[in-house]
mmCIF file with all atom_site columns, C-alpha atoms and ligand atoms in Angstrom:
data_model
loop_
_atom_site.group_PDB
_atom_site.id
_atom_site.type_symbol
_atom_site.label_atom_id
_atom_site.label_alt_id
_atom_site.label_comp_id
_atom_site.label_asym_id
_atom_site.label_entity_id
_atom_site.label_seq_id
_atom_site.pdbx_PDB_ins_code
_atom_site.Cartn_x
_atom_site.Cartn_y
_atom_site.Cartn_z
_atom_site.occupancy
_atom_site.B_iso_or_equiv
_atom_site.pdbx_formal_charge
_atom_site.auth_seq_id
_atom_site.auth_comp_id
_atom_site.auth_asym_id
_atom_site.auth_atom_id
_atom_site.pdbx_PDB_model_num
ATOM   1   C CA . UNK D 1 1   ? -14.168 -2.903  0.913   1.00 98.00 ? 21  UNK D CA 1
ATOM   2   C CA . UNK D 1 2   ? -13.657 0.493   2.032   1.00 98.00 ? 22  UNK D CA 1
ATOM   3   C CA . UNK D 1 3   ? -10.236 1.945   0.784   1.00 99.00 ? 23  UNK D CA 1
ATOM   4   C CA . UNK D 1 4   ? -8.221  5.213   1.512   1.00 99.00 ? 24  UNK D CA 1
ATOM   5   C CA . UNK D 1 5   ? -6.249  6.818   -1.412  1.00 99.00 ? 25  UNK D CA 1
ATOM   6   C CA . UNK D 1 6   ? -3.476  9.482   -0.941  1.00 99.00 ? 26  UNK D CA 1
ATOM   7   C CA . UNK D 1 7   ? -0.709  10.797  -3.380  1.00 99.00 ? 27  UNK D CA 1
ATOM   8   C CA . UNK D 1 8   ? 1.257   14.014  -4.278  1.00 99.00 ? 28  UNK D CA 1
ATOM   9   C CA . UNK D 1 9   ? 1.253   16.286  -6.551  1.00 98.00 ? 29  UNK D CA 1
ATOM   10  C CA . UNK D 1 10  ? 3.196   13.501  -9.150  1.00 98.00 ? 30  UNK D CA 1
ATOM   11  C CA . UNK D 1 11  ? 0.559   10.852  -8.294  1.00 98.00 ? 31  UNK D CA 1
ATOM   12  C CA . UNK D 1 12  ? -2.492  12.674  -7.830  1.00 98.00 ? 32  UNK D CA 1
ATOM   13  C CA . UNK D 1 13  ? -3.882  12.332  -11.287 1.00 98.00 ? 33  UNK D CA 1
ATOM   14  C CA . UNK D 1 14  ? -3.632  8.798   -10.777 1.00 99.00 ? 34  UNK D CA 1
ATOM   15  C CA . UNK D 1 15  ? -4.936  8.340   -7.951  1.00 99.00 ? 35  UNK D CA 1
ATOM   16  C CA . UNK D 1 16  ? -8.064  9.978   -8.941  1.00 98.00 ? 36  UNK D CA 1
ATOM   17  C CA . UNK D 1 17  ? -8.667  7.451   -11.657 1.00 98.00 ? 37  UNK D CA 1
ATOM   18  C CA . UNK D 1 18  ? -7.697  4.496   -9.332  1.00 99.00 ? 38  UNK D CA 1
ATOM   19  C CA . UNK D 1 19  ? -10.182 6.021   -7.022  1.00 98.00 ? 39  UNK D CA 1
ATOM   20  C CA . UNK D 1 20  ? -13.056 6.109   -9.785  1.00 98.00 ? 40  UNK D CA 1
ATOM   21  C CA . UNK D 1 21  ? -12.437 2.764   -10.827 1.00 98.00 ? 41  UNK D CA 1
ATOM   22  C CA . UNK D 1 22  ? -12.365 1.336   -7.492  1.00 98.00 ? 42  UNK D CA 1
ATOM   23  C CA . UNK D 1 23  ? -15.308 2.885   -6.941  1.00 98.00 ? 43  UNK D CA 1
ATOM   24  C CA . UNK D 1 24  ? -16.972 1.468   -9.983  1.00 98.00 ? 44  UNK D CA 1
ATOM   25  C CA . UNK D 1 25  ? -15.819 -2.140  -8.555  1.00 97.00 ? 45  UNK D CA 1
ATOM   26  C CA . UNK D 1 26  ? -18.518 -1.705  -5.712  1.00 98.00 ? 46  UNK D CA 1
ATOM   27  C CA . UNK D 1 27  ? -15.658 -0.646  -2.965  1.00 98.00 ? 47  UNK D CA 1
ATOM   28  C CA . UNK D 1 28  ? -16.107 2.491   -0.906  1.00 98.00 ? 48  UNK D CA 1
ATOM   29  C CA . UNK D 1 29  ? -13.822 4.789   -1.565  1.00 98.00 ? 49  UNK D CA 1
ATOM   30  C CA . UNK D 1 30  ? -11.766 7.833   1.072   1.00 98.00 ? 50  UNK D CA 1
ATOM   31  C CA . UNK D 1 31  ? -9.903  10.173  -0.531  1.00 98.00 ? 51  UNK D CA 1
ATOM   32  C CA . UNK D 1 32  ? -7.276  12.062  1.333   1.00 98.00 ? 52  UNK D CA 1
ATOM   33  C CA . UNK D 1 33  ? -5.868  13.833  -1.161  1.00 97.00 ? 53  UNK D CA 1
ATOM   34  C CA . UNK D 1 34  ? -4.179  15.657  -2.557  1.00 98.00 ? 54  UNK D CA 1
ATOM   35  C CA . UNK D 1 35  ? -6.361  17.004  -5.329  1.00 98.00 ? 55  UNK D CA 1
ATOM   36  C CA . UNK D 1 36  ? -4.168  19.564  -7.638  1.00 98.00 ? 56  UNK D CA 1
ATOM   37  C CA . UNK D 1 37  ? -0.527  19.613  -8.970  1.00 98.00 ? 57  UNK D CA 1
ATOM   38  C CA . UNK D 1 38  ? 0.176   22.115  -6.409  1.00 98.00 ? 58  UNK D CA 1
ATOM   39  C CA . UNK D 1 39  ? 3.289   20.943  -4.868  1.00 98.00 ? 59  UNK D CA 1
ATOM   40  C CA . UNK D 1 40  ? 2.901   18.910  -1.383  1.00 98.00 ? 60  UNK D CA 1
ATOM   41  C CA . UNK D 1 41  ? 5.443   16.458  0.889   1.00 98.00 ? 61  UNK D CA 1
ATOM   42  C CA . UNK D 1 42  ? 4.524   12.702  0.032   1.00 98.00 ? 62  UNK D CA 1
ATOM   43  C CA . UNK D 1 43  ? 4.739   11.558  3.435   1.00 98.00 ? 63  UNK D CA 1
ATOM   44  C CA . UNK D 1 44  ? 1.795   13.857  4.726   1.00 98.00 ? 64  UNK D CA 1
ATOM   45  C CA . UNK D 1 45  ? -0.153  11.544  2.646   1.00 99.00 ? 65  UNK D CA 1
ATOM   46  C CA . UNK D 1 46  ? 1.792   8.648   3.613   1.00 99.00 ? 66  UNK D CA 1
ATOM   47  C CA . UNK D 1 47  ? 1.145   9.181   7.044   1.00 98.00 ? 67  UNK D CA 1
ATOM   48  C CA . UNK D 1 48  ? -2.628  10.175  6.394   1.00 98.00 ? 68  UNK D CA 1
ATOM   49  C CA . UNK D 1 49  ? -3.332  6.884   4.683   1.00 99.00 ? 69  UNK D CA 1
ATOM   50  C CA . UNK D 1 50  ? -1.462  4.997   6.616   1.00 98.00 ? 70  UNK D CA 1
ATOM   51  C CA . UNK D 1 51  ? -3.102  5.718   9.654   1.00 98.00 ? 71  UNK D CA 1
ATOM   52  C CA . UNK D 1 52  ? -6.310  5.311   8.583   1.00 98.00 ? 72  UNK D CA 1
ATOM   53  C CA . UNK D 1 53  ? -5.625  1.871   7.801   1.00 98.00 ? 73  UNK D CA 1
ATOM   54  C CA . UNK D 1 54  ? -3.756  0.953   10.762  1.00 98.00 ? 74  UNK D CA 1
ATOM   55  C CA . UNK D 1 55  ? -6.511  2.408   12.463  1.00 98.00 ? 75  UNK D CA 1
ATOM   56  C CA . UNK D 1 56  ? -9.191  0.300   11.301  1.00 98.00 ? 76  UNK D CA 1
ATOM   57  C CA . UNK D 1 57  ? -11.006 2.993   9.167   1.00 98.00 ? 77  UNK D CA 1
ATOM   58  C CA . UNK D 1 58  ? -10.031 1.990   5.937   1.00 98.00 ? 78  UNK D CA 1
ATOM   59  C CA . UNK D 1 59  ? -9.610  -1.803  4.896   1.00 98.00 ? 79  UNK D CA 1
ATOM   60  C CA . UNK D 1 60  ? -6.874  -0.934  2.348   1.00 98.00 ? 80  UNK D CA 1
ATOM   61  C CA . UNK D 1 61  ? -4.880  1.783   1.195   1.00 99.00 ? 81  UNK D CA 1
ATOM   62  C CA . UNK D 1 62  ? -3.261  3.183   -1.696  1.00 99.00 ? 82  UNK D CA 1
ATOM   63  C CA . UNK D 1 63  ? -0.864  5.488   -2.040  1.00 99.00 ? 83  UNK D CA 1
ATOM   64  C CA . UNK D 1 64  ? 0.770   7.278   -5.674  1.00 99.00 ? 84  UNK D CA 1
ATOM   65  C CA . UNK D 1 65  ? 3.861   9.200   -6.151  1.00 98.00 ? 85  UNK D CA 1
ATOM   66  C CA . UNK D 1 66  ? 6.233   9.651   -8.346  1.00 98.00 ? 86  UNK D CA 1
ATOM   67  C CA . UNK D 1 67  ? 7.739   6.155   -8.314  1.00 98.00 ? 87  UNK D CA 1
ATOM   68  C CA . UNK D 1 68  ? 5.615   5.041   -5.070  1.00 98.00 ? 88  UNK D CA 1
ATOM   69  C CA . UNK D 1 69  ? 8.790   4.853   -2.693  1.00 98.00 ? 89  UNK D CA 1
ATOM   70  C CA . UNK D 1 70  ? 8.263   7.986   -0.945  1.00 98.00 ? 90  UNK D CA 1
ATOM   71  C CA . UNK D 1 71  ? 4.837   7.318   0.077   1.00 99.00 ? 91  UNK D CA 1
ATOM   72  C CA . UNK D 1 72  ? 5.047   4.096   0.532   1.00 99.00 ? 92  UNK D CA 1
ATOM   73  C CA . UNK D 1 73  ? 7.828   4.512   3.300   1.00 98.00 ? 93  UNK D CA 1
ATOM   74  C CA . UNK D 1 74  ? 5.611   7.184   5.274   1.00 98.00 ? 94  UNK D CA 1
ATOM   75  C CA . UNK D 1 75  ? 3.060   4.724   5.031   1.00 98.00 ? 95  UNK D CA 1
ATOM   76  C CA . UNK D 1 76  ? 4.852   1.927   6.419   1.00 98.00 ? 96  UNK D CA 1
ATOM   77  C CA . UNK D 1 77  ? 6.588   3.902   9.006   1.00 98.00 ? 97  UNK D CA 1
ATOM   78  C CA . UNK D 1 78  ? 2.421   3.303   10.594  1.00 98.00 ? 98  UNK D CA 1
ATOM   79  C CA . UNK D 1 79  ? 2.614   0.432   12.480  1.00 97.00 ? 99  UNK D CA 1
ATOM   80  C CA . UNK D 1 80  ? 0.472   -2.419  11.593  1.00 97.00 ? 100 UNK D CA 1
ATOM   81  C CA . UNK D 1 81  ? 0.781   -0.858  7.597   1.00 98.00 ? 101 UNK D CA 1
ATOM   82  C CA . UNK D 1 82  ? 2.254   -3.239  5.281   1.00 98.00 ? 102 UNK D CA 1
ATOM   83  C CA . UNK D 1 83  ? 3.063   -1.609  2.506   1.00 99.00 ? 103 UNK D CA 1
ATOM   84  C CA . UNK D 1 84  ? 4.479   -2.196  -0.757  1.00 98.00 ? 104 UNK D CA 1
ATOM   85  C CA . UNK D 1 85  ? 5.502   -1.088  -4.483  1.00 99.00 ? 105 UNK D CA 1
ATOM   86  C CA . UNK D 1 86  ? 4.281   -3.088  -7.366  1.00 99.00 ? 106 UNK D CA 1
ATOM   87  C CA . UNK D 1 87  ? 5.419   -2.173  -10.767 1.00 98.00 ? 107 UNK D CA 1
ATOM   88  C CA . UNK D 1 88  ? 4.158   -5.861  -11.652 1.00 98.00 ? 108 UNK D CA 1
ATOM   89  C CA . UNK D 1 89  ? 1.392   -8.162  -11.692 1.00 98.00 ? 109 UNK D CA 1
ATOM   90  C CA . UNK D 1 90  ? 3.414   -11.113 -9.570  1.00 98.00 ? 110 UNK D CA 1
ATOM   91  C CA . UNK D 1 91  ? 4.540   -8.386  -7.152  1.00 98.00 ? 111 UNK D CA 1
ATOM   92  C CA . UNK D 1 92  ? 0.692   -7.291  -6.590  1.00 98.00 ? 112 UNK D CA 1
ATOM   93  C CA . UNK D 1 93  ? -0.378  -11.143 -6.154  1.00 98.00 ? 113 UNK D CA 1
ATOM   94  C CA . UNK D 1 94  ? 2.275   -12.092 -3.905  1.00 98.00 ? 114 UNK D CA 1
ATOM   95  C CA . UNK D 1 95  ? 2.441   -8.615  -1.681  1.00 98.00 ? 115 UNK D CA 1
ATOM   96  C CA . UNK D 1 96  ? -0.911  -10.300 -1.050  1.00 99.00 ? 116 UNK D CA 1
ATOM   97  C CA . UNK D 1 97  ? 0.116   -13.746 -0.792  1.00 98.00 ? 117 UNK D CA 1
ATOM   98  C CA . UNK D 1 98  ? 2.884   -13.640 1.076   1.00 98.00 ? 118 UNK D CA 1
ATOM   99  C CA . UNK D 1 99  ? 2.896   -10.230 2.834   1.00 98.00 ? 119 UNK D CA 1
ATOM   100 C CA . UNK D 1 100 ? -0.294  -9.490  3.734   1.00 98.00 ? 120 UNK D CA 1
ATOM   101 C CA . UNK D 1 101 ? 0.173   -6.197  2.388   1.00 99.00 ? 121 UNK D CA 1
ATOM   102 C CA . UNK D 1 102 ? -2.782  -3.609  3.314   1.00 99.00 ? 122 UNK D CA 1
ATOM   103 C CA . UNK D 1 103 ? -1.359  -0.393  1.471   1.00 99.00 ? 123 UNK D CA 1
ATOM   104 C CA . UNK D 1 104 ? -0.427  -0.450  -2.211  1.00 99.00 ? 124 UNK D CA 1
ATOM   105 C CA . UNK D 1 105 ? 2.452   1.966   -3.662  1.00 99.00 ? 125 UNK D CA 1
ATOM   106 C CA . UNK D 1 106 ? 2.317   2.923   -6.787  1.00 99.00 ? 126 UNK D CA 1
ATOM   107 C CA . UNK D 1 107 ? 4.361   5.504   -9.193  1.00 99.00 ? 127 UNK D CA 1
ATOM   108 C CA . UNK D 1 108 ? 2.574   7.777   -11.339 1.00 98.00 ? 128 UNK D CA 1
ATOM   109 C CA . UNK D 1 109 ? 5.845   8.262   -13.388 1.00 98.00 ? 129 UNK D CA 1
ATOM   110 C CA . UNK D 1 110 ? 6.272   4.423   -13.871 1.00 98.00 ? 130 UNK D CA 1
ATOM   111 C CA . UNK D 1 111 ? 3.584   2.833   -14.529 1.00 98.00 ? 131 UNK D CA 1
ATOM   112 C CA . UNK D 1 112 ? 1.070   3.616   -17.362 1.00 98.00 ? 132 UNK D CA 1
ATOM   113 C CA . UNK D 1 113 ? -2.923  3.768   -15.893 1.00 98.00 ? 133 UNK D CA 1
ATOM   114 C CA . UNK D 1 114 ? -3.990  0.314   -17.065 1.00 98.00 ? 134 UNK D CA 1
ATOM   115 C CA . UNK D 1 115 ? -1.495  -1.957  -15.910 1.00 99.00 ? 135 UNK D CA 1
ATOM   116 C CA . UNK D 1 116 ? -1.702  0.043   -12.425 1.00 99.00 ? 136 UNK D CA 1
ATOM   117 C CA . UNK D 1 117 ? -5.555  -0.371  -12.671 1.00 98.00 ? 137 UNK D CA 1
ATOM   118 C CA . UNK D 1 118 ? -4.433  -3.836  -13.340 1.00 98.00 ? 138 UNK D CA 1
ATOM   119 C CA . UNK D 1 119 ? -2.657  -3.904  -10.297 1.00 99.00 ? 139 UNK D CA 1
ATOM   120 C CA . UNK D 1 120 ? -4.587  -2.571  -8.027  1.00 99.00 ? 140 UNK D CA 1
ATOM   121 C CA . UNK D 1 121 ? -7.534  -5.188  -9.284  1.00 98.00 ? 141 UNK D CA 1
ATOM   122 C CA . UNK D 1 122 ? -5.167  -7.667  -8.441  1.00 98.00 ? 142 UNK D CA 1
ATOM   123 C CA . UNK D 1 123 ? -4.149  -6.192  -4.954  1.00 98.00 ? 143 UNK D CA 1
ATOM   124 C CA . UNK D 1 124 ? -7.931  -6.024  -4.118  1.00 98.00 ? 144 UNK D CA 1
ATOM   125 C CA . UNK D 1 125 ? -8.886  -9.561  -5.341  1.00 98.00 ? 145 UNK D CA 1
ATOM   126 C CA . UNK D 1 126 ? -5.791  -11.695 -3.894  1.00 98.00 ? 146 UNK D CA 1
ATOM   127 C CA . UNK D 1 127 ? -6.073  -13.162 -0.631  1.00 98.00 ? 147 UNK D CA 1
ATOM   128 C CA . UNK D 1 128 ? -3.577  -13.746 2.129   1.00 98.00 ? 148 UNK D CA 1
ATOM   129 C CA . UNK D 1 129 ? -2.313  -17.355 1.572   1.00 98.00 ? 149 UNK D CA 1
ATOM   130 C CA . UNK D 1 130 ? -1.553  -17.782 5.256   1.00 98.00 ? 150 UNK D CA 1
ATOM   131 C CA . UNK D 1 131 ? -0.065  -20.622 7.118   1.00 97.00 ? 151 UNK D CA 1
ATOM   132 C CA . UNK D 1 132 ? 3.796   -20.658 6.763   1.00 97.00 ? 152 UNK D CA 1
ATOM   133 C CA . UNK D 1 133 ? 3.665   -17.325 6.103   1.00 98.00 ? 153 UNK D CA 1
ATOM   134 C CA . UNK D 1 134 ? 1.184   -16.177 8.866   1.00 98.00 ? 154 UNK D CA 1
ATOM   135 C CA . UNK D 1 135 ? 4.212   -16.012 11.611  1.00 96.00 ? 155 UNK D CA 1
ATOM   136 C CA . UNK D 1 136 ? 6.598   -14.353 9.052   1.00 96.00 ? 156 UNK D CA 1
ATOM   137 C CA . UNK D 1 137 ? 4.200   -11.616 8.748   1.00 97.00 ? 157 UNK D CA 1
ATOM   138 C CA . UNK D 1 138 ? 3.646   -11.749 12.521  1.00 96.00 ? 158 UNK D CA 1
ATOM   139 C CA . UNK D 1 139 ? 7.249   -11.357 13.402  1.00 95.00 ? 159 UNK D CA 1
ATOM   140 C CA . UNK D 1 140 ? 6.885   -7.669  11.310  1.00 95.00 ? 160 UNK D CA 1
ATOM   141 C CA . UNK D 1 141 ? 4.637   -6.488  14.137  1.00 91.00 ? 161 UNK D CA 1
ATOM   142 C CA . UNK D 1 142 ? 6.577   -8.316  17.375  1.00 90.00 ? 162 UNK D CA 1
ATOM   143 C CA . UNK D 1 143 ? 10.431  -8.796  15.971  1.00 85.00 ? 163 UNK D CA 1
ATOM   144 C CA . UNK D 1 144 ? 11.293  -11.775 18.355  1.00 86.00 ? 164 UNK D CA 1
ATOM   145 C CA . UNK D 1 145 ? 13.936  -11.048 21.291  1.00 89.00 ? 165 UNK D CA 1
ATOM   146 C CA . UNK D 1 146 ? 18.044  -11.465 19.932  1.00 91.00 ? 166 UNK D CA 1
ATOM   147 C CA . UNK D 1 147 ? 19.538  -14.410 20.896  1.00 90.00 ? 167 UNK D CA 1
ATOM   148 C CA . UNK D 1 148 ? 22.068  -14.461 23.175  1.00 94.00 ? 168 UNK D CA 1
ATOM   149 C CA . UNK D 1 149 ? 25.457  -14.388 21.321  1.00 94.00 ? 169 UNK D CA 1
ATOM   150 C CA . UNK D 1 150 ? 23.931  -12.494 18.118  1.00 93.00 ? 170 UNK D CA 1
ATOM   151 C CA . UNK D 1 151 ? 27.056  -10.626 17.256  1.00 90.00 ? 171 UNK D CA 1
ATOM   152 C CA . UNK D 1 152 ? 24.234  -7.156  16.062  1.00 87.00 ? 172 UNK D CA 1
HETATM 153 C C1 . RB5 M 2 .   ? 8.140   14.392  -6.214  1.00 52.12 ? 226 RB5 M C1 1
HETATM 154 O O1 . RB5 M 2 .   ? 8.820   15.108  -7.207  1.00 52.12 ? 226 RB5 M O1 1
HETATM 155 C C2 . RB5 M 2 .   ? 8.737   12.999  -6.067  1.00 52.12 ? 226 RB5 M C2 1
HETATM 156 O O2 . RB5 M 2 .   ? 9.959   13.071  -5.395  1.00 52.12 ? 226 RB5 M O2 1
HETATM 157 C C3 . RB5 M 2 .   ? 7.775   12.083  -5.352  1.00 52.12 ? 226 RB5 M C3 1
HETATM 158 O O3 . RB5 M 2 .   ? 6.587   12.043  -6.044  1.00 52.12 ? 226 RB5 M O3 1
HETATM 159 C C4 . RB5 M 2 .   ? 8.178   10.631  -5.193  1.00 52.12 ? 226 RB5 M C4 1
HETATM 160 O O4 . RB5 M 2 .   ? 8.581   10.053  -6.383  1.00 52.12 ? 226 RB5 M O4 1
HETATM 161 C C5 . RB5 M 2 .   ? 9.057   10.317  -4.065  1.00 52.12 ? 226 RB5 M C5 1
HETATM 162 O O5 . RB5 M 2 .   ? 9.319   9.139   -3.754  1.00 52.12 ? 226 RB5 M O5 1
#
């Protein structure tokens, strides 16, 4: 699998190891930076990694900050990125599961380097389960029209 990584300044030390280890699991790895503790916006990154995967170039992405919100919202704010913040092994399985999710968020000031190793292994291994949840994750993508009457 090839996979883009991005973080901050907060997450970039983590996302350097993610990176390695990915890389020692046989996936190709693109790293968009950033690469010091210099101080940069998270959603430059989020942006940056998120396109890359909405784009085709990357099959996954992940992205570190802090707590993984910030870039995880640039990231989404791609369309066709599903993105999403596991602090959790269930959250990583079912982000896959259920959600189809293509970018993982993590937070460099949350969780410790081997449960998000864990996580990530677990983001990268689980499939999409499909079926019922196949048009839910359509609907993200093509929000169907308001009925008529829907008091929004
Ligand atoms: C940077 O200090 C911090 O705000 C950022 O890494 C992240 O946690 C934002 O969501």
């Amino acid at each position: 699998m090839r996979i883009a990584f991005g973080a901050d300044h907060a997450g970039f030390e983590l996302k350097d190891l993610l990176a390695r280890y990915a890389a020692g699991l046989g996936h190709e790895v693109l790293d968009l930076g950033t690469s010091s503790a210099a101080s940069v916006d998270y959603p430059d990154f989020g942006f940056a990694v998120g396109e890359v995967v909405a784009s085709g170039r990357a099959d996954r992405g992940v992205v570190v900050c802090g707590t993984g919100v910030g870039i995880a919202i640039a990231a989404n704010r791609v369309r066709g990125v599903r993105a999403g913040v596991a602090t959790d092994l269930f959250t990583a399985r079912l982000m896959r599961e259920h959600n189809d999710a293509n970018v993982l968020g993590l937070g460099a000031r949350v969780t410790a380097p081997p449960l998000a190793m864990a996580l990530l292994e677990a983001f990268l291994t689980t499939p999409f389960a499909g079926g019922r949840h196949q048009k839910r994750v359509d609907k993200l993508d093509a929000p169907p029209p308001r009925p008529e009457g829907d008091p929004r």
